[in-house]
Coordinates of C-alpha atoms in Angstrom, one line a residue:
X1 CA 203.6 92.2 97.9
X2 CA 201.4 93.6 95.2
X3 CA 199.0 96.2 96.2
X4 CA 196.0 96.4 94.0
X5 CA 194.2 99.6 93.7
X6 CA 190.5 99.1 94.6
X7 CA 188.3 101.0 92.4
X8 CA 185.2 102.3 94.2
X9 CA 182.1 101.7 92.1
X10 CA 179.2 103.9 93.1
X11 CA 175.8 102.1 93.5
X12 CA 173.5 102.4 90.6
X13 CA 171.1 105.3 91.0
X14 CA 167.4 104.7 90.5
X15 CA 166.1 106.6 87.5
X16 CA 163.4 108.9 88.6
X17 CA 160.4 108.9 86.3
X18 CA 159.8 112.1 84.4
X19 CA 157.9 114.8 86.2
X20 CA 154.8 114.6 84.1
X21 CA 154.5 110.9 84.9
X22 CA 154.8 111.5 88.6
X23 CA 152.2 114.2 88.4
X24 CA 149.8 111.8 86.6
X25 CA 150.4 109.0 89.1
X26 CA 149.7 111.4 92.0
X27 CA 146.6 112.7 90.3
X28 CA 145.4 109.1 89.7
X29 CA 146.1 108.3 93.4
X30 CA 144.1 111.3 94.6
X31 CA 141.2 110.4 92.2
X32 CA 141.1 106.8 93.6
X33 CA 141.1 108.2 97.1
X34 CA 138.2 110.5 96.2
X35 CA 136.3 107.6 94.7
X36 CA 136.9 105.6 97.8
X37 CA 135.4 108.3 100.0
X38 CA 132.4 108.9 97.8
X39 CA 131.6 105.3 96.7
X40 CA 132.5 103.2 99.7
X41 CA 129.4 104.1 101.8
X42 CA 127.2 103.0 98.9
X43 CA 129.2 99.8 98.6
X44 CA 128.6 99.1 102.3
X45 CA 124.9 99.5 102.1
X46 CA 124.5 97.9 98.6
X47 CA 123.9 94.3 100.0
X48 CA 120.7 95.5 101.6
X49 CA 119.4 97.0 98.3
X50 CA 120.4 94.0 96.3
X51 CA 118.6 91.7 98.7
X52 CA 115.6 94.1 98.7
X53 CA 115.5 94.0 94.9
X54 CA 115.4 90.2 94.9
X55 CA 113.0 89.6 97.8
X56 CA 111.0 92.8 97.8
X57 CA 111.0 94.8 94.6
X58 CA 110.8 91.9 92.2
X59 CA 107.8 90.2 94.0
X60 CA 106.1 93.6 94.1
X61 CA 106.4 94.2 90.4
X62 CA 105.6 90.6 89.6
X63 CA 102.4 90.8 91.7
X64 CA 101.4 93.9 89.7
X65 CA 101.9 91.9 86.5
X66 CA 99.8 89.0 87.8
X67 CA 97.0 91.3 88.9
X68 CA 96.5 92.3 85.3
X69 CA 95.9 88.8 84.1
X70 CA 93.7 85.8 84.6
X71 CA 96.0 83.6 86.7
X72 CA 95.3 80.3 88.4
X73 CA 97.3 77.7 90.2
X74 CA 97.2 75.0 87.6
X75 CA 97.0 76.9 84.3
X76 CA 99.3 79.7 85.2
X77 CA 99.1 83.0 83.2
X78 CA 95.9 83.5 81.2
X79 CA 94.4 86.3 79.2
X80 CA 95.3 90.0 79.8
X81 CA 92.4 91.6 81.7
X82 CA 93.8 95.0 82.6
X83 CA 92.1 96.5 85.6
X84 CA 89.2 94.0 85.6
X85 CA 90.5 92.2 88.7
X86 CA 90.6 95.5 90.6
X87 CA 87.1 96.4 89.5
X88 CA 85.8 93.0 90.6
X89 CA 87.4 93.2 94.0
X90 CA 86.3 96.8 94.7
X91 CA 82.6 95.9 94.3
X92 CA 82.8 92.9 96.6
X93 CA 81.3 93.4 100.0
X94 CA 83.8 90.9 101.4
X95 CA 86.7 93.3 100.5
X96 CA 85.2 96.3 102.3
X97 CA 84.3 94.1 105.3
X98 CA 88.0 93.0 105.4
X99 CA 89.1 96.6 105.2
X100 CA 86.9 97.6 108.1
X101 CA 88.0 94.7 110.2
X102 CA 91.7 95.4 109.5
X103 CA 91.5 99.0 110.6
X104 CA 89.4 98.1 113.6
X105 CA 91.9 95.5 114.8
X106 CA 94.8 97.9 113.9
X107 CA 93.4 100.8 116.0
X108 CA 92.5 98.5 119.0
X109 CA 96.0 97.1 119.0
X110 CA 98.3 100.0 118.0
X111 CA 97.0 102.8 120.1
X112 CA 97.1 101.0 123.5
X113 CA 100.3 99.3 122.4
X114 CA 102.2 102.5 122.0
X115 CA 100.8 104.1 125.2
X116 CA 101.5 101.1 127.4
X117 CA 104.9 100.5 125.8
X118 CA 106.0 104.1 126.9
X119 CA 104.7 103.4 130.4
X120 CA 106.5 100.1 130.6
X121 CA 109.7 101.7 129.3
X122 CA 109.4 104.4 132.0
X123 CA 109.2 101.8 134.7
X124 CA 112.2 99.9 133.3
X125 CA 114.2 103.1 133.2
X126 CA 113.7 103.6 136.9
X127 CA 116.1 102.2 139.5
X128 CA 114.8 98.7 139.8
X129 CA 116.4 95.6 141.3
X130 CA 117.3 93.0 138.7
X131 CA 116.7 95.5 135.9
X132 CA 118.3 93.1 133.3
X133 CA 115.9 90.4 134.3
X134 CA 112.8 92.6 133.8
X135 CA 114.1 94.0 130.6
X136 CA 114.7 90.6 129.2
X137 CA 111.3 89.4 130.5
X138 CA 109.3 91.9 128.6
X139 CA 110.8 90.5 125.4
X140 CA 109.8 86.9 126.0
X141 CA 106.3 87.2 124.4
X142 CA 108.0 88.5 121.2
X143 CA 110.0 85.3 120.7
X144 CA 107.0 83.1 121.2
X145 CA 105.7 81.8 117.9
X146 CA 102.6 83.7 116.8
X147 CA 100.7 80.5 116.1
X148 CA 101.3 79.3 119.6
X149 CA 100.1 82.7 121.0
X150 CA 97.0 82.4 118.8
X151 CA 96.2 78.9 120.0
X152 CA 96.7 79.8 123.7
X153 CA 94.6 83.0 123.5
X154 CA 92.0 81.1 121.4
X155 CA 91.4 79.0 124.5
X156 CA 91.5 81.9 126.9
X157 CA 88.9 83.7 124.9
X158 CA 86.7 80.6 124.4
X159 CA 83.0 81.4 124.4
X160 CA 82.0 78.5 126.7
X161 CA 84.9 77.6 129.0
X162 CA 87.4 80.4 128.5
X163 CA 89.3 81.9 131.4
X164 CA 88.1 85.4 130.7
X165 CA 84.5 84.4 130.6
X166 CA 85.0 82.5 133.9
X167 CA 86.4 85.7 135.5
X168 CA 83.4 87.7 134.2
X169 CA 80.9 85.3 135.5
X170 CA 82.8 85.1 138.8
X171 CA 82.1 88.8 139.4
X172 CA 78.5 88.6 138.2
X173 CA 78.8 89.7 134.6
X174 CA 77.5 88.0 131.5
X175 CA 79.9 86.0 129.4
X176 CA 81.1 87.6 126.2
X177 CA 80.8 85.8 122.9
X178 CA 84.3 86.4 121.8
X179 CA 84.0 84.5 118.5
X180 CA 80.4 85.4 117.6
X181 CA 80.5 89.2 118.3
X182 CA 82.4 91.2 115.8
X183 CA 83.8 93.9 118.2
X184 CA 84.6 91.4 120.9
X185 CA 86.6 89.3 118.4
X186 CA 88.5 92.4 117.4
X187 CA 89.4 93.0 121.1
X188 CA 90.6 89.4 121.5
X189 CA 92.8 89.5 118.4
X190 CA 94.2 93.0 119.4
X191 CA 95.0 91.6 122.8
X192 CA 97.2 88.9 121.1
X193 CA 99.0 91.5 119.0
X194 CA 99.6 93.7 122.1
X195 CA 100.9 90.7 124.0
X196 CA 103.5 90.0 121.4
X197 CA 104.7 93.5 120.4
X198 CA 104.3 95.6 123.5
X199 CA 107.6 94.4 125.1
X200 CA 109.5 94.9 121.8
X201 CA 108.3 98.5 121.5
X202 CA 108.9 99.1 125.2
X203 CA 112.6 98.2 124.7
X204 CA 112.8 100.7 121.7
X205 CA 111.4 103.4 123.9
X206 CA 113.7 102.4 126.8
X207 CA 116.7 102.8 124.5
X208 CA 115.5 106.3 123.5
X209 CA 114.9 107.3 127.1
X210 CA 118.4 106.3 128.1
X211 CA 119.8 108.5 125.4
X212 CA 118.1 111.6 126.9
X213 CA 120.8 113.6 128.8
X214 CA 120.5 113.3 132.6
X215 CA 121.4 116.9 133.2
X216 CA 118.0 117.8 131.7
X217 CA 116.3 115.9 134.5
X218 CA 118.6 117.5 137.0
X219 CA 117.6 120.9 135.8
X220 CA 113.9 119.9 136.0
X221 CA 114.4 118.6 139.5
X222 CA 116.0 121.9 140.6
X223 CA 113.0 123.8 139.1
X224 CA 110.8 121.7 141.4
X225 CA 109.3 119.3 138.8
X226 CA 108.2 115.9 140.2
X227 CA 108.6 112.5 138.5
X228 CA 105.3 112.7 136.7
X229 CA 105.9 116.3 135.6
X230 CA 109.4 115.3 134.3
X231 CA 107.8 112.4 132.4
X232 CA 105.2 114.5 130.7
X233 CA 107.3 117.6 130.1
X234 CA 110.7 116.2 129.4
X235 CA 110.6 112.5 128.5
X236 CA 107.6 112.3 126.3
X237 CA 108.5 115.4 124.1
X238 CA 112.0 114.2 123.7
X239 CA 110.7 110.8 122.4
X240 CA 109.2 112.4 119.4
X241 CA 111.4 110.7 116.7
X242 CA 111.0 107.4 118.4
X243 CA 107.2 107.8 118.7
X244 CA 107.0 108.6 115.0
X245 CA 109.1 105.6 114.2
X246 CA 107.1 103.2 116.3
X247 CA 103.8 104.6 115.0
X248 CA 104.8 104.1 111.4
X249 CA 106.2 100.5 112.0
X250 CA 103.1 99.6 114.0
X251 CA 100.9 100.9 111.2
X252 CA 102.7 98.8 108.6
X253 CA 102.6 95.7 110.8
X254 CA 99.1 96.2 112.0
X255 CA 97.6 96.4 108.5
X256 CA 99.3 93.1 107.6
X257 CA 98.0 91.1 110.6
X258 CA 97.4 87.5 109.6
X259 CA 98.7 84.9 112.1
X260 CA 96.7 85.8 115.1
X261 CA 93.4 86.2 113.2
X262 CA 94.0 83.1 111.1
X263 CA 94.3 80.7 114.1
X264 CA 91.5 82.3 116.1
X265 CA 89.1 79.7 114.8
X266 CA 89.2 76.3 113.1
X267 CA 87.9 77.4 109.7
X268 CA 90.4 80.2 109.1
X269 CA 88.0 82.5 107.2
X270 CA 87.6 85.0 110.0
X271 CA 84.4 83.6 111.6
X272 CA 81.1 82.3 110.3
X273 CA 80.1 85.8 109.1
X274 CA 83.8 86.9 108.4
X275 CA 83.5 89.2 111.4
X276 CA 87.2 89.3 111.9
X277 CA 88.5 88.5 108.4
X278 CA 91.4 90.9 107.6
X279 CA 92.8 91.9 104.2
X280 CA 95.6 89.4 104.3
X281 CA 93.1 86.6 105.2
X282 CA 91.0 87.7 102.2
X283 CA 94.1 87.5 100.0
X284 CA 94.7 84.0 101.3
X285 CA 91.1 83.0 100.5
X286 CA 91.2 84.3 97.0
X287 CA 94.6 82.8 96.2
X288 CA 94.6 79.4 97.9
X289 CA 90.8 79.0 98.5
X290 CA 89.4 80.1 95.1
X291 CA 92.7 79.5 93.2
X292 CA 92.4 83.0 91.6
X293 CA 95.8 84.6 91.9
X294 CA 94.9 87.5 89.7
X295 CA 92.3 88.8 92.1
X296 CA 94.4 87.9 95.1
X297 CA 97.3 90.0 93.6
X298 CA 94.9 92.9 93.0
X299 CA 93.9 92.8 96.7
X300 CA 97.6 92.6 97.6
X301 CA 98.3 95.7 95.6
X302 CA 95.4 97.6 97.1
X303 CA 96.7 96.6 100.5
X304 CA 100.2 97.9 99.5
X305 CA 98.6 101.3 98.5
X306 CA 96.7 101.4 101.8
X307 CA 100.0 100.7 103.7
X308 CA 101.8 103.5 101.8
X309 CA 99.1 106.1 102.4
X310 CA 98.3 105.2 106.0
X311 CA 101.7 106.0 107.5
X312 CA 101.8 109.3 105.6
X313 CA 98.3 110.1 106.9
X314 CA 99.2 109.6 110.5
X315 CA 102.7 111.1 110.3
X316 CA 101.6 114.7 110.3
X317 CA 99.2 114.4 113.3
X318 CA 101.8 112.5 115.2
X319 CA 104.5 115.0 114.5
X320 CA 102.1 117.9 115.4
X321 CA 101.2 116.4 118.7
X322 CA 104.9 115.8 119.5
X323 CA 105.8 119.4 118.5
X324 CA 103.0 120.8 120.8
X325 CA 104.2 118.6 123.6
X326 CA 107.8 119.9 123.1
X327 CA 106.7 123.5 123.1
X328 CA 104.8 123.0 126.4

């Protein structure tokens, strides 16, 4: 029986790359990791900026281009006019009337809205039964279509047979001409705005209140502070960032009010004497009423500048008031 000698063949060994190649590969891997850490946050937020560039920045720049030309619905772009559209708009009494109406409605809606939203949030933050039901309930007016809200309140504020005038005459007061009187119409439109947005802002304040540490309230209770004192000295000062955010967003939204004022009458021009015509309604009149998109774009850019300046103007007083409340 032949015995064959088995020759053991060692397995092939993997050739290691040269040291300089391994060093380059390791350096490249570290560089890719560094790029991932630095660039990935920007990639995550890039969809918003791309969408904003398409739907926000481009229309803004295009509106500026239209405002410098004669532009109508049928003929399109006309001659270059420079700042002529702006000069024409700034000397129109209708423009300044719309500016005054816009700020009047904005102040009548935003100031009570923020104050009442904080009060509602404080009530919702308490130990209530069916808290989820009440918290969802305050958001119901926000999901109602603004046109539906405008039509309903238009009937409630009717000059002849409205519910509010019926209540006033029931207690011996004279009825209010909600559509004829300028200030009364501003109150009616501001009521619509408050009805829609108060619950939304209340939920924002509620979320901020729930983020306040509870041990702060426990310390205030040990010091002898009551519920009202805790609300004024603890809750309100610690809501400073949220108050600033809500004030800025309310300013931006309040200066662009259109739906509620537009459906408050049948004509859509802001009353017989334009007593509640806002800037957005004036833009609509110039663009779709007079078919002059150059002048309408000029008013739109003036409104944009007002919206940019107004939040900056009320940011410092709001922050100072909040700081003083925090120090107290």
